[in-house]
Amino acid sequence: MQRLPQLDIIRGFAVLGILLMNIFAFAYPIDYSHSLIWHEAGVSLLDTSLYNLQTLLISGRFLTLFNLLFGVGMFLIFNKYGAAYLQRRLYWLGLFGLLHGILLWSGDILLWYALAGLIVLKRGYLQLDSGVLWRKAVRFFAYGLVLPLFYAVYLLFAQAEPLLPLTAEMVAAEQQFWAGPYHEQIIQNVIYAMFMLIAFALSLYWLIAAIMLFGVSLYKSAWFETGYSMATTKMLFWLAFAISSVTVLTDHVTEYAYDLSTALPWEQVAMLLMALSFASMLINWRENSWLQRWLAPCGRMAFTLYISQTLLMVLLFRVIRPDWFASLDRAALLGIAISMIGLQLLFCRWYFSHFSQGPLEWCWRTLSKKPVITD
């Protein structure tokens, strides 16, 4: 089956949108990156409104969309170059992700995509037909919701203690730490990676693999050629919106004391439904010249953009303006993220007027080639 140009449009949309959530993990202490009330000074009405809007339209949506496309990309490589080449690609991606997560930023997702992809490849799932893949994806998705379900019950019914806001002294300590000795930051990133490994084994693998398989199933059924009808696309969007509205209401009732936009199991369903509606919308608009000129180039170098977002944001909040770390409100951070997205759109247009492949994409492909053995 031939690769479709709209895949690049969707991937570009996803990788740019991811920054709208990751910006808070770059600029706030990692344990508070999904919290509205994370410091004792309180929050404004604007901050609360933006937080609710993120729950409704942004949280997890773009990452889920990116995950869908990752599964499709795996299948395309497997179909064209074979399992051995795809395996090498995933090994190298895992190494990139490990270095990214330990040396730069603990919020890396590439390592976990690579590990999940290797398991999917080894189990032979890419060779299954669309219907079998869809049923397996549904089952995996259900497995992945078990732990969030227990956690949600604990949060909502067991009188769980909320995450305590940071005092001014604690905020100052966080700023000093992340602008301080680099080796201490690496140790902290390693510790966080160990916790993520446990989460991967218990729940994250099942969710990532499920969404990958959904993507492959949709591709094999030629869904990416037509998408859904506009009526179905709108229905998925508003259904996801309604589900997340329950989360917003629950957040309000609990006074935003818990990270419900990531903790509640039905939010995973909302993320998937809205991601599918976004993808379907872009497929229906695939002939739009603006999308082809601006989003498609970003999709062709999504790996480069993802890593560059980390590099630039880490430099900004830990080197250039460490006083901005754990101090800016949500409106200011979203302004920074939107500015960064604009710069990446411009960069990609310029870059592909001079080159044919993104720098990290070229590096990844070159490293993945089988070494030539000579006598």
JSON list of N, CA, C and O in Angstrom, two decimals, residues 17 20-21 24 34-36 44-62 237-238 240-249 251-252 256 261 267 270-271 274 278 330-331 334-335 338:
[
{"chain": "A", "resi": 17, "resn": "GLY", "atom": "N", "xyz": [1.53, 20.40, 17.92]},
{"chain": "A", "resi": 17, "resn": "GLY", "atom": "CA", "xyz": [0.56, 20.51, 19.00]},
{"chain": "A", "resi": 17, "resn": "GLY", "atom": "C", "xyz": [1.05, 19.96, 20.32]},
{"chain": "A", "resi": 17, "resn": "GLY", "atom": "O", "xyz": [0.61, 20.40, 21.39]},
{"chain": "A", "resi": 20, "resn": "LEU", "atom": "N", "xyz": [2.11, 22.34, 23.05]},
{"chain": "A", "resi": 20, "resn": "LEU", "atom": "CA", "xyz": [1.11, 23.08, 23.82]},
{"chain": "A", "resi": 20, "resn": "LEU", "atom": "C", "xyz": [0.89, 22.47, 25.20]},
{"chain": "A", "resi": 20, "resn": "LEU", "atom": "O", "xyz": [0.40, 23.15, 26.10]},
{"chain": "A", "resi": 21, "resn": "MET", "atom": "N", "xyz": [1.21, 21.19, 25.37]},
{"chain": "A", "resi": 21, "resn": "MET", "atom": "CA", "xyz": [1.17, 20.58, 26.70]},
{"chain": "A", "resi": 21, "resn": "MET", "atom": "C", "xyz": [2.56, 20.45, 27.30]},
{"chain": "A", "resi": 21, "resn": "MET", "atom": "O", "xyz": [2.76, 20.69, 28.49]},
{"chain": "A", "resi": 24, "resn": "PHE", "atom": "N", "xyz": [4.46, 23.06, 29.73]},
{"chain": "A", "resi": 24, "resn": "PHE", "atom": "CA", "xyz": [4.30, 23.12, 31.18]},
{"chain": "A", "resi": 24, "resn": "PHE", "atom": "C", "xyz": [5.26, 22.17, 31.88]},
{"chain": "A", "resi": 24, "resn": "PHE", "atom": "O", "xyz": [5.71, 22.43, 32.98]},
{"chain": "A", "resi": 34, "resn": "HIS", "atom": "N", "xyz": [1.07, 18.89, 35.21]},
{"chain": "A", "resi": 34, "resn": "HIS", "atom": "CA", "xyz": [-0.34, 18.74, 34.84]},
{"chain": "A", "resi": 34, "resn": "HIS", "atom": "C", "xyz": [-1.27, 19.33, 35.88]},
{"chain": "A", "resi": 34, "resn": "HIS", "atom": "O", "xyz": [-2.48, 19.06, 35.86]},
{"chain": "A", "resi": 35, "resn": "SER", "atom": "N", "xyz": [-0.74, 20.12, 36.79]},
{"chain": "A", "resi": 35, "resn": "SER", "atom": "CA", "xyz": [-1.54, 20.67, 37.89]},
{"chain": "A", "resi": 35, "resn": "SER", "atom": "C", "xyz": [-1.87, 22.13, 37.63]},
{"chain": "A", "resi": 35, "resn": "SER", "atom": "O", "xyz": [-1.04, 22.88, 37.12]},
{"chain": "A", "resi": 36, "resn": "LEU", "atom": "N", "xyz": [-3.07, 22.51, 38.01]},
{"chain": "A", "resi": 36, "resn": "LEU", "atom": "CA", "xyz": [-3.44, 23.93, 37.95]},
{"chain": "A", "resi": 36, "resn": "LEU", "atom": "C", "xyz": [-2.89, 24.67, 39.18]},
{"chain": "A", "resi": 36, "resn": "LEU", "atom": "O", "xyz": [-2.22, 25.69, 39.05]},
{"chain": "A", "resi": 44, "resn": "SER", "atom": "N", "xyz": [-5.19, 32.70, 38.67]},
{"chain": "A", "resi": 44, "resn": "SER", "atom": "CA", "xyz": [-6.17, 33.66, 38.19]},
{"chain": "A", "resi": 44, "resn": "SER", "atom": "C", "xyz": [-7.32, 32.96, 37.48]},
{"chain": "A", "resi": 44, "resn": "SER", "atom": "O", "xyz": [-7.25, 31.77, 37.17]},
{"chain": "A", "resi": 45, "resn": "LEU", "atom": "N", "xyz": [-8.36, 33.70, 37.19]},
{"chain": "A", "resi": 45, "resn": "LEU", "atom": "CA", "xyz": [-9.48, 33.17, 36.40]},
{"chain": "A", "resi": 45, "resn": "LEU", "atom": "C", "xyz": [-9.02, 32.78, 35.01]},
{"chain": "A", "resi": 45, "resn": "LEU", "atom": "O", "xyz": [-9.47, 31.77, 34.44]},
{"chain": "A", "resi": 46, "resn": "LEU", "atom": "N", "xyz": [-8.09, 33.57, 34.43]},
{"chain": "A", "resi": 46, "resn": "LEU", "atom": "CA", "xyz": [-7.56, 33.25, 33.11]},
{"chain": "A", "resi": 46, "resn": "LEU", "atom": "C", "xyz": [-6.82, 31.93, 33.13]},
{"chain": "A", "resi": 46, "resn": "LEU", "atom": "O", "xyz": [-6.98, 31.09, 32.23]},
{"chain": "A", "resi": 47, "resn": "ASP", "atom": "N", "xyz": [-5.98, 31.71, 34.15]},
{"chain": "A", "resi": 47, "resn": "ASP", "atom": "CA", "xyz": [-5.26, 30.45, 34.28]},
{"chain": "A", "resi": 47, "resn": "ASP", "atom": "C", "xyz": [-6.23, 29.27, 34.37]},
{"chain": "A", "resi": 47, "resn": "ASP", "atom": "O", "xyz": [-6.04, 28.23, 33.73]},
{"chain": "A", "resi": 48, "resn": "THR", "atom": "N", "xyz": [-7.26, 29.43, 35.18]},
{"chain": "A", "resi": 48, "resn": "THR", "atom": "CA", "xyz": [-8.24, 28.36, 35.35]},
{"chain": "A", "resi": 48, "resn": "THR", "atom": "C", "xyz": [-8.96, 28.08, 34.03]},
{"chain": "A", "resi": 48, "resn": "THR", "atom": "O", "xyz": [-9.17, 26.92, 33.66]},
{"chain": "A", "resi": 49, "resn": "SER", "atom": "N", "xyz": [-9.32, 29.12, 33.31]},
{"chain": "A", "resi": 49, "resn": "SER", "atom": "CA", "xyz": [-10.01, 28.95, 32.02]},
{"chain": "A", "resi": 49, "resn": "SER", "atom": "C", "xyz": [-9.12, 28.24, 31.01]},
{"chain": "A", "resi": 49, "resn": "SER", "atom": "O", "xyz": [-9.57, 27.35, 30.28]},
{"chain": "A", "resi": 50, "resn": "LEU", "atom": "N", "xyz": [-7.85, 28.64, 30.97]},
{"chain": "A", "resi": 50, "resn": "LEU", "atom": "CA", "xyz": [-6.91, 28.00, 30.04]},
{"chain": "A", "resi": 50, "resn": "LEU", "atom": "C", "xyz": [-6.67, 26.54, 30.41]},
{"chain": "A", "resi": 50, "resn": "LEU", "atom": "O", "xyz": [-6.57, 25.67, 29.53]},
{"chain": "A", "resi": 51, "resn": "TYR", "atom": "N", "xyz": [-6.61, 26.26, 31.70]},
{"chain": "A", "resi": 51, "resn": "TYR", "atom": "CA", "xyz": [-6.43, 24.88, 32.15]},
{"chain": "A", "resi": 51, "resn": "TYR", "atom": "C", "xyz": [-7.62, 24.02, 31.73]},
{"chain": "A", "resi": 51, "resn": "TYR", "atom": "O", "xyz": [-7.46, 22.90, 31.23]},
{"chain": "A", "resi": 52, "resn": "ASN", "atom": "N", "xyz": [-8.83, 24.54, 31.90]},
{"chain": "A", "resi": 52, "resn": "ASN", "atom": "CA", "xyz": [-10.03, 23.82, 31.48]},
{"chain": "A", "resi": 52, "resn": "ASN", "atom": "C", "xyz": [-10.04, 23.61, 29.97]},
{"chain": "A", "resi": 52, "resn": "ASN", "atom": "O", "xyz": [-10.43, 22.54, 29.46]},
{"chain": "A", "resi": 53, "resn": "LEU", "atom": "N", "xyz": [-9.64, 24.64, 29.24]},
{"chain": "A", "resi": 53, "resn": "LEU", "atom": "CA", "xyz": [-9.59, 24.54, 27.78]},
{"chain": "A", "resi": 53, "resn": "LEU", "atom": "C", "xyz": [-8.59, 23.48, 27.33]},
{"chain": "A", "resi": 53, "resn": "LEU", "atom": "O", "xyz": [-8.84, 22.73, 26.37]},
{"chain": "A", "resi": 54, "resn": "GLN", "atom": "N", "xyz": [-7.48, 23.39, 28.03]},
{"chain": "A", "resi": 54, "resn": "GLN", "atom": "CA", "xyz": [-6.48, 22.37, 27.71]},
{"chain": "A", "resi": 54, "resn": "GLN", "atom": "C", "xyz": [-7.03, 20.97, 27.96]},
{"chain": "A", "resi": 54, "resn": "GLN", "atom": "O", "xyz": [-6.78, 20.05, 27.18]},
{"chain": "A", "resi": 55, "resn": "THR", "atom": "N", "xyz": [-7.78, 20.81, 29.05]},
{"chain": "A", "resi": 55, "resn": "THR", "atom": "CA", "xyz": [-8.39, 19.52, 29.33]},
{"chain": "A", "resi": 55, "resn": "THR", "atom": "C", "xyz": [-9.37, 19.14, 28.22]},
{"chain": "A", "resi": 55, "resn": "THR", "atom": "O", "xyz": [-9.43, 17.98, 27.80]},
{"chain": "A", "resi": 56, "resn": "LEU", "atom": "N", "xyz": [-10.10, 20.10, 27.72]},
{"chain": "A", "resi": 56, "resn": "LEU", "atom": "CA", "xyz": [-11.12, 19.84, 26.70]},
{"chain": "A", "resi": 56, "resn": "LEU", "atom": "C", "xyz": [-10.55, 19.59, 25.31]},
{"chain": "A", "resi": 56, "resn": "LEU", "atom": "O", "xyz": [-11.09, 18.76, 24.56]},
{"chain": "A", "resi": 57, "resn": "LEU", "atom": "N", "xyz": [-9.48, 20.28, 24.95]},
{"chain": "A", "resi": 57, "resn": "LEU", "atom": "CA", "xyz": [-9.04, 20.28, 23.56]},
{"chain": "A", "resi": 57, "resn": "LEU", "atom": "C", "xyz": [-7.60, 19.86, 23.31]},
{"chain": "A", "resi": 57, "resn": "LEU", "atom": "O", "xyz": [-7.26, 19.55, 22.15]},
{"chain": "A", "resi": 58, "resn": "ILE", "atom": "N", "xyz": [-6.75, 19.86, 24.33]},
{"chain": "A", "resi": 58, "resn": "ILE", "atom": "CA", "xyz": [-5.32, 19.68, 24.08]},
{"chain": "A", "resi": 58, "resn": "ILE", "atom": "C", "xyz": [-4.73, 18.48, 24.80]},
{"chain": "A", "resi": 58, "resn": "ILE", "atom": "O", "xyz": [-3.99, 17.70, 24.20]},
{"chain": "A", "resi": 59, "resn": "SER", "atom": "N", "xyz": [-5.03, 18.31, 26.06]},
{"chain": "A", "resi": 59, "resn": "SER", "atom": "CA", "xyz": [-4.36, 17.30, 26.89]},
{"chain": "A", "resi": 59, "resn": "SER", "atom": "C", "xyz": [-4.42, 15.91, 26.27]},
{"chain": "A", "resi": 59, "resn": "SER", "atom": "O", "xyz": [-5.49, 15.33, 26.11]},
{"chain": "A", "resi": 60, "resn": "GLY", "atom": "N", "xyz": [-3.26, 15.38, 25.92]},
{"chain": "A", "resi": 60, "resn": "GLY", "atom": "CA", "xyz": [-3.15, 14.02, 25.38]},
{"chain": "A", "resi": 60, "resn": "GLY", "atom": "C", "xyz": [-3.61, 13.84, 23.96]},
{"chain": "A", "resi": 60, "resn": "GLY", "atom": "O", "xyz": [-3.36, 12.79, 23.34]},
{"chain": "A", "resi": 61, "resn": "ARG", "atom": "N", "xyz": [-4.29, 14.83, 23.39]},
{"chain": "A", "resi": 61, "resn": "ARG", "atom": "CA", "xyz": [-4.84, 14.67, 22.04]},
{"chain": "A", "resi": 61, "resn": "ARG", "atom": "C", "xyz": [-3.75, 14.55, 20.98]},
{"chain": "A", "resi": 61, "resn": "ARG", "atom": "O", "xyz": [-3.77, 13.65, 20.13]},
{"chain": "A", "resi": 62, "resn": "PHE", "atom": "N", "xyz": [-2.79, 15.45, 21.03]},
{"chain": "A", "resi": 62, "resn": "PHE", "atom": "CA", "xyz": [-1.75, 15.48, 20.01]},
{"chain": "A", "resi": 62, "resn": "PHE", "atom": "C", "xyz": [-0.77, 14.32, 20.18]},
{"chain": "A", "resi": 62, "resn": "PHE", "atom": "O", "xyz": [-0.28, 13.76, 19.20]},
{"chain": "A", "resi": 237, "resn": "PHE", "atom": "N", "xyz": [-15.71, 14.37, 17.73]},
{"chain": "A", "resi": 237, "resn": "PHE", "atom": "CA", "xyz": [-15.17, 15.55, 18.42]},
{"chain": "A", "resi": 237, "resn": "PHE", "atom": "C", "xyz": [-16.05, 15.93, 19.60]},
{"chain": "A", "resi": 237, "resn": "PHE", "atom": "O", "xyz": [-15.55, 16.12, 20.73]},
{"chain": "A", "resi": 238, "resn": "TRP", "atom": "N", "xyz": [-17.35, 16.03, 19.38]},
{"chain": "A", "resi": 238, "resn": "TRP", "atom": "CA", "xyz": [-18.24, 16.49, 20.46]},
{"chain": "A", "resi": 238, "resn": "TRP", "atom": "C", "xyz": [-18.44, 15.44, 21.53]},
{"chain": "A", "resi": 238, "resn": "TRP", "atom": "O", "xyz": [-18.66, 15.78, 22.70]},
{"chain": "A", "resi": 240, "resn": "ALA", "atom": "N", "xyz": [-15.99, 13.40, 22.51]},
{"chain": "A", "resi": 240, "resn": "ALA", "atom": "CA", "xyz": [-14.78, 13.58, 23.32]},
{"chain": "A", "resi": 240, "resn": "ALA", "atom": "C", "xyz": [-14.89, 14.83, 24.18]},
{"chain": "A", "resi": 240, "resn": "ALA", "atom": "O", "xyz": [-14.49, 14.83, 25.36]},
{"chain": "A", "resi": 241, "resn": "PHE", "atom": "N", "xyz": [-15.43, 15.89, 23.61]},
{"chain": "A", "resi": 241, "resn": "PHE", "atom": "CA", "xyz": [-15.61, 17.15, 24.34]},
{"chain": "A", "resi": 241, "resn": "PHE", "atom": "C", "xyz": [-16.53, 16.93, 25.54]},
{"chain": "A", "resi": 241, "resn": "PHE", "atom": "O", "xyz": [-16.27, 17.41, 26.65]},
{"chain": "A", "resi": 242, "resn": "ALA", "atom": "N", "xyz": [-17.61, 16.17, 25.34]},
{"chain": "A", "resi": 242, "resn": "ALA", "atom": "CA", "xyz": [-18.57, 15.91, 26.42]},
{"chain": "A", "resi": 242, "resn": "ALA", "atom": "C", "xyz": [-17.92, 15.08, 27.53]},
{"chain": "A", "resi": 242, "resn": "ALA", "atom": "O", "xyz": [-18.13, 15.34, 28.72]},
{"chain": "A", "resi": 243, "resn": "ILE", "atom": "N", "xyz": [-17.13, 14.07, 27.15]},
{"chain": "A", "resi": 243, "resn": "ILE", "atom": "CA", "xyz": [-16.46, 13.24, 28.14]},
{"chain": "A", "resi": 243, "resn": "ILE", "atom": "C", "xyz": [-15.51, 14.09, 28.99]},
{"chain": "A", "resi": 243, "resn": "ILE", "atom": "O", "xyz": [-15.49, 13.99, 30.23]},
{"chain": "A", "resi": 244, "resn": "SER", "atom": "N", "xyz": [-14.73, 14.93, 28.33]},
{"chain": "A", "resi": 244, "resn": "SER", "atom": "CA", "xyz": [-13.77, 15.77, 29.06]},
{"chain": "A", "resi": 244, "resn": "SER", "atom": "C", "xyz": [-14.48, 16.86, 29.86]},
{"chain": "A", "resi": 244, "resn": "SER", "atom": "O", "xyz": [-13.92, 17.37, 30.84]},
{"chain": "A", "resi": 245, "resn": "SER", "atom": "N", "xyz": [-15.69, 17.22, 29.46]},
{"chain": "A", "resi": 245, "resn": "SER", "atom": "CA", "xyz": [-16.47, 18.18, 30.27]},
{"chain": "A", "resi": 245, "resn": "SER", "atom": "C", "xyz": [-16.76, 17.61, 31.65]},
{"chain": "A", "resi": 245, "resn": "SER", "atom": "O", "xyz": [-16.80, 18.36, 32.64]},
{"chain": "A", "resi": 246, "resn": "VAL", "atom": "N", "xyz": [-16.96, 16.30, 31.73]},
{"chain": "A", "resi": 246, "resn": "VAL", "atom": "CA", "xyz": [-17.15, 15.65, 33.02]},
{"chain": "A", "resi": 246, "resn": "VAL", "atom": "C", "xyz": [-15.89, 15.80, 33.87]},
{"chain": "A", "resi": 246, "resn": "VAL", "atom": "O", "xyz": [-15.96, 16.05, 35.09]},
{"chain": "A", "resi": 247, "resn": "THR", "atom": "N", "xyz": [-14.74, 15.67, 33.23]},
{"chain": "A", "resi": 247, "resn": "THR", "atom": "CA", "xyz": [-13.47, 15.84, 33.94]},
{"chain": "A", "resi": 247, "resn": "THR", "atom": "C", "xyz": [-13.32, 17.28, 34.44]},
{"chain": "A", "resi": 247, "resn": "THR", "atom": "O", "xyz": [-12.89, 17.51, 35.58]},
{"chain": "A", "resi": 248, "resn": "VAL", "atom": "N", "xyz": [-13.68, 18.24, 33.61]},
{"chain": "A", "resi": 248, "resn": "VAL", "atom": "CA", "xyz": [-13.61, 19.65, 34.02]},
{"chain": "A", "resi": 248, "resn": "VAL", "atom": "C", "xyz": [-14.52, 19.90, 35.21]},
{"chain": "A", "resi": 248, "resn": "VAL", "atom": "O", "xyz": [-14.14, 20.57, 36.18]},
{"chain": "A", "resi": 249, "resn": "LEU", "atom": "N", "xyz": [-15.73, 19.34, 35.16]},
{"chain": "A", "resi": 249, "resn": "LEU", "atom": "CA", "xyz": [-16.66, 19.50, 36.27]},
{"chain": "A", "resi": 249, "resn": "LEU", "atom": "C", "xyz": [-16.12, 18.85, 37.54]},
{"chain": "A", "resi": 249, "resn": "LEU", "atom": "O", "xyz": [-16.20, 19.43, 38.64]},
{"chain": "A", "resi": 251, "resn": "ASP", "atom": "N", "xyz": [-12.97, 18.30, 38.22]},
{"chain": "A", "resi": 251, "resn": "ASP", "atom": "CA", "xyz": [-11.87, 19.18, 38.66]},
{"chain": "A", "resi": 251, "resn": "ASP", "atom": "C", "xyz": [-12.41, 20.33, 39.50]},
{"chain": "A", "resi": 251, "resn": "ASP", "atom": "O", "xyz": [-11.85, 20.66, 40.56]},
{"chain": "A", "resi": 252, "resn": "HIS", "atom": "N", "xyz": [-13.47, 20.95, 39.02]},
{"chain": "A", "resi": 252, "resn": "HIS", "atom": "CA", "xyz": [-14.05, 22.10, 39.72]},
{"chain": "A", "resi": 252, "resn": "HIS", "atom": "C", "xyz": [-14.57, 21.69, 41.10]},
{"chain": "A", "resi": 252, "resn": "HIS", "atom": "O", "xyz": [-14.33, 22.38, 42.10]},
{"chain": "A", "resi": 256, "resn": "TYR", "atom": "N", "xyz": [-9.63, 21.41, 41.93]},
{"chain": "A", "resi": 256, "resn": "TYR", "atom": "CA", "xyz": [-8.39, 21.20, 41.16]},
{"chain": "A", "resi": 256, "resn": "TYR", "atom": "C", "xyz": [-7.26, 20.64, 42.02]},
{"chain": "A", "resi": 256, "resn": "TYR", "atom": "O", "xyz": [-6.09, 20.97, 41.82]},
{"chain": "A", "resi": 261, "resn": "SER", "atom": "N", "xyz": [-6.98, 15.32, 34.60]},
{"chain": "A", "resi": 261, "resn": "SER", "atom": "CA", "xyz": [-6.93, 15.24, 33.14]},
{"chain": "A", "resi": 261, "resn": "SER", "atom": "C", "xyz": [-6.01, 14.12, 32.66]},
{"chain": "A", "resi": 261, "resn": "SER", "atom": "O", "xyz": [-6.10, 13.69, 31.50]},
{"chain": "A", "resi": 267, "resn": "GLU", "atom": "N", "xyz": [-10.59, 9.72, 30.34]},
{"chain": "A", "resi": 267, "resn": "GLU", "atom": "CA", "xyz": [-9.86, 10.74, 29.58]},
{"chain": "A", "resi": 267, "resn": "GLU", "atom": "C", "xyz": [-9.06, 10.10, 28.45]},
{"chain": "A", "resi": 267, "resn": "GLU", "atom": "O", "xyz": [-8.87, 10.71, 27.40]},
{"chain": "A", "resi": 270, "resn": "ALA", "atom": "N", "xyz": [-11.42, 9.85, 25.65]},
{"chain": "A", "resi": 270, "resn": "ALA", "atom": "CA", "xyz": [-11.63, 11.16, 25.04]},
{"chain": "A", "resi": 270, "resn": "ALA", "atom": "C", "xyz": [-10.45, 11.56, 24.16]},
{"chain": "A", "resi": 270, "resn": "ALA", "atom": "O", "xyz": [-10.63, 12.11, 23.07]},
{"chain": "A", "resi": 271, "resn": "MET", "atom": "N", "xyz": [-9.24, 11.28, 24.63]},
{"chain": "A", "resi": 271, "resn": "MET", "atom": "CA", "xyz": [-8.04, 11.60, 23.85]},
{"chain": "A", "resi": 271, "resn": "MET", "atom": "C", "xyz": [-8.06, 10.88, 22.51]},
{"chain": "A", "resi": 271, "resn": "MET", "atom": "O", "xyz": [-7.77, 11.47, 21.46]},
{"chain": "A", "resi": 274, "resn": "MET", "atom": "N", "xyz": [-10.94, 12.25, 20.14]},
{"chain": "A", "resi": 274, "resn": "MET", "atom": "CA", "xyz": [-10.65, 13.57, 19.56]},
{"chain": "A", "resi": 274, "resn": "MET", "atom": "C", "xyz": [-9.48, 13.50, 18.60]},
{"chain": "A", "resi": 274, "resn": "MET", "atom": "O", "xyz": [-9.46, 14.20, 17.57]},
{"chain": "A", "resi": 278, "resn": "PHE", "atom": "N", "xyz": [-9.53, 14.79, 14.78]},
{"chain": "A", "resi": 278, "resn": "PHE", "atom": "CA", "xyz": [-8.53, 15.69, 14.19]},
{"chain": "A", "resi": 278, "resn": "PHE", "atom": "C", "xyz": [-7.96, 15.08, 12.91]},
{"chain": "A", "resi": 278, "resn": "PHE", "atom": "O", "xyz": [-7.84, 15.76, 11.88]},
{"chain": "A", "resi": 330, "resn": "ARG", "atom": "N", "xyz": [0.15, 30.40, 32.95]},
{"chain": "A", "resi": 330, "resn": "ARG", "atom": "CA", "xyz": [-0.18, 29.56, 31.80]},
{"chain": "A", "resi": 330, "resn": "ARG", "atom": "C", "xyz": [-0.30, 30.36, 30.51]},
{"chain": "A", "resi": 330, "resn": "ARG", "atom": "O", "xyz": [0.07, 29.90, 29.43]},
{"chain": "A", "resi": 331, "resn": "ALA", "atom": "N", "xyz": [-0.84, 31.57, 30.60]},
{"chain": "A", "resi": 331, "resn": "ALA", "atom": "CA", "xyz": [-0.99, 32.39, 29.40]},
{"chain": "A", "resi": 331, "resn": "ALA", "atom": "C", "xyz": [0.38, 32.72, 28.80]},
{"chain": "A", "resi": 331, "resn": "ALA", "atom": "O", "xyz": [0.57, 32.64, 27.57]},
{"chain": "A", "resi": 334, "resn": "LEU", "atom": "N", "xyz": [1.86, 29.53, 27.20]},
{"chain": "A", "resi": 334, "resn": "LEU", "atom": "CA", "xyz": [1.21, 29.22, 25.93]},
{"chain": "A", "resi": 334, "resn": "LEU", "atom": "C", "xyz": [1.67, 30.19, 24.85]},
{"chain": "A", "resi": 334, "resn": "LEU", "atom": "O", "xyz": [1.81, 29.81, 23.68]},
{"chain": "A", "resi": 335, "resn": "GLY", "atom": "N", "xyz": [1.91, 31.44, 25.22]},
{"chain": "A", "resi": 335, "resn": "GLY", "atom": "CA", "xyz": [2.45, 32.41, 24.27]},
{"chain": "A", "resi": 335, "resn": "GLY", "atom": "C", "xyz": [3.82, 31.98, 23.76]},
{"chain": "A", "resi": 335, "resn": "GLY", "atom": "O", "xyz": [4.11, 32.09, 22.56]},
{"chain": "A", "resi": 338, "resn": "ILE", "atom": "N", "xyz": [3.29, 28.93, 21.39]},
{"chain": "A", "resi": 338, "resn": "ILE", "atom": "CA", "xyz": [2.75, 29.34, 20.08]},
{"chain": "A", "resi": 338, "resn": "ILE", "atom": "C", "xyz": [3.83, 30.03, 19.25]},
{"chain": "A", "resi": 338, "resn": "ILE", "atom": "O", "xyz": [3.93, 29.81, 18.03]}
]
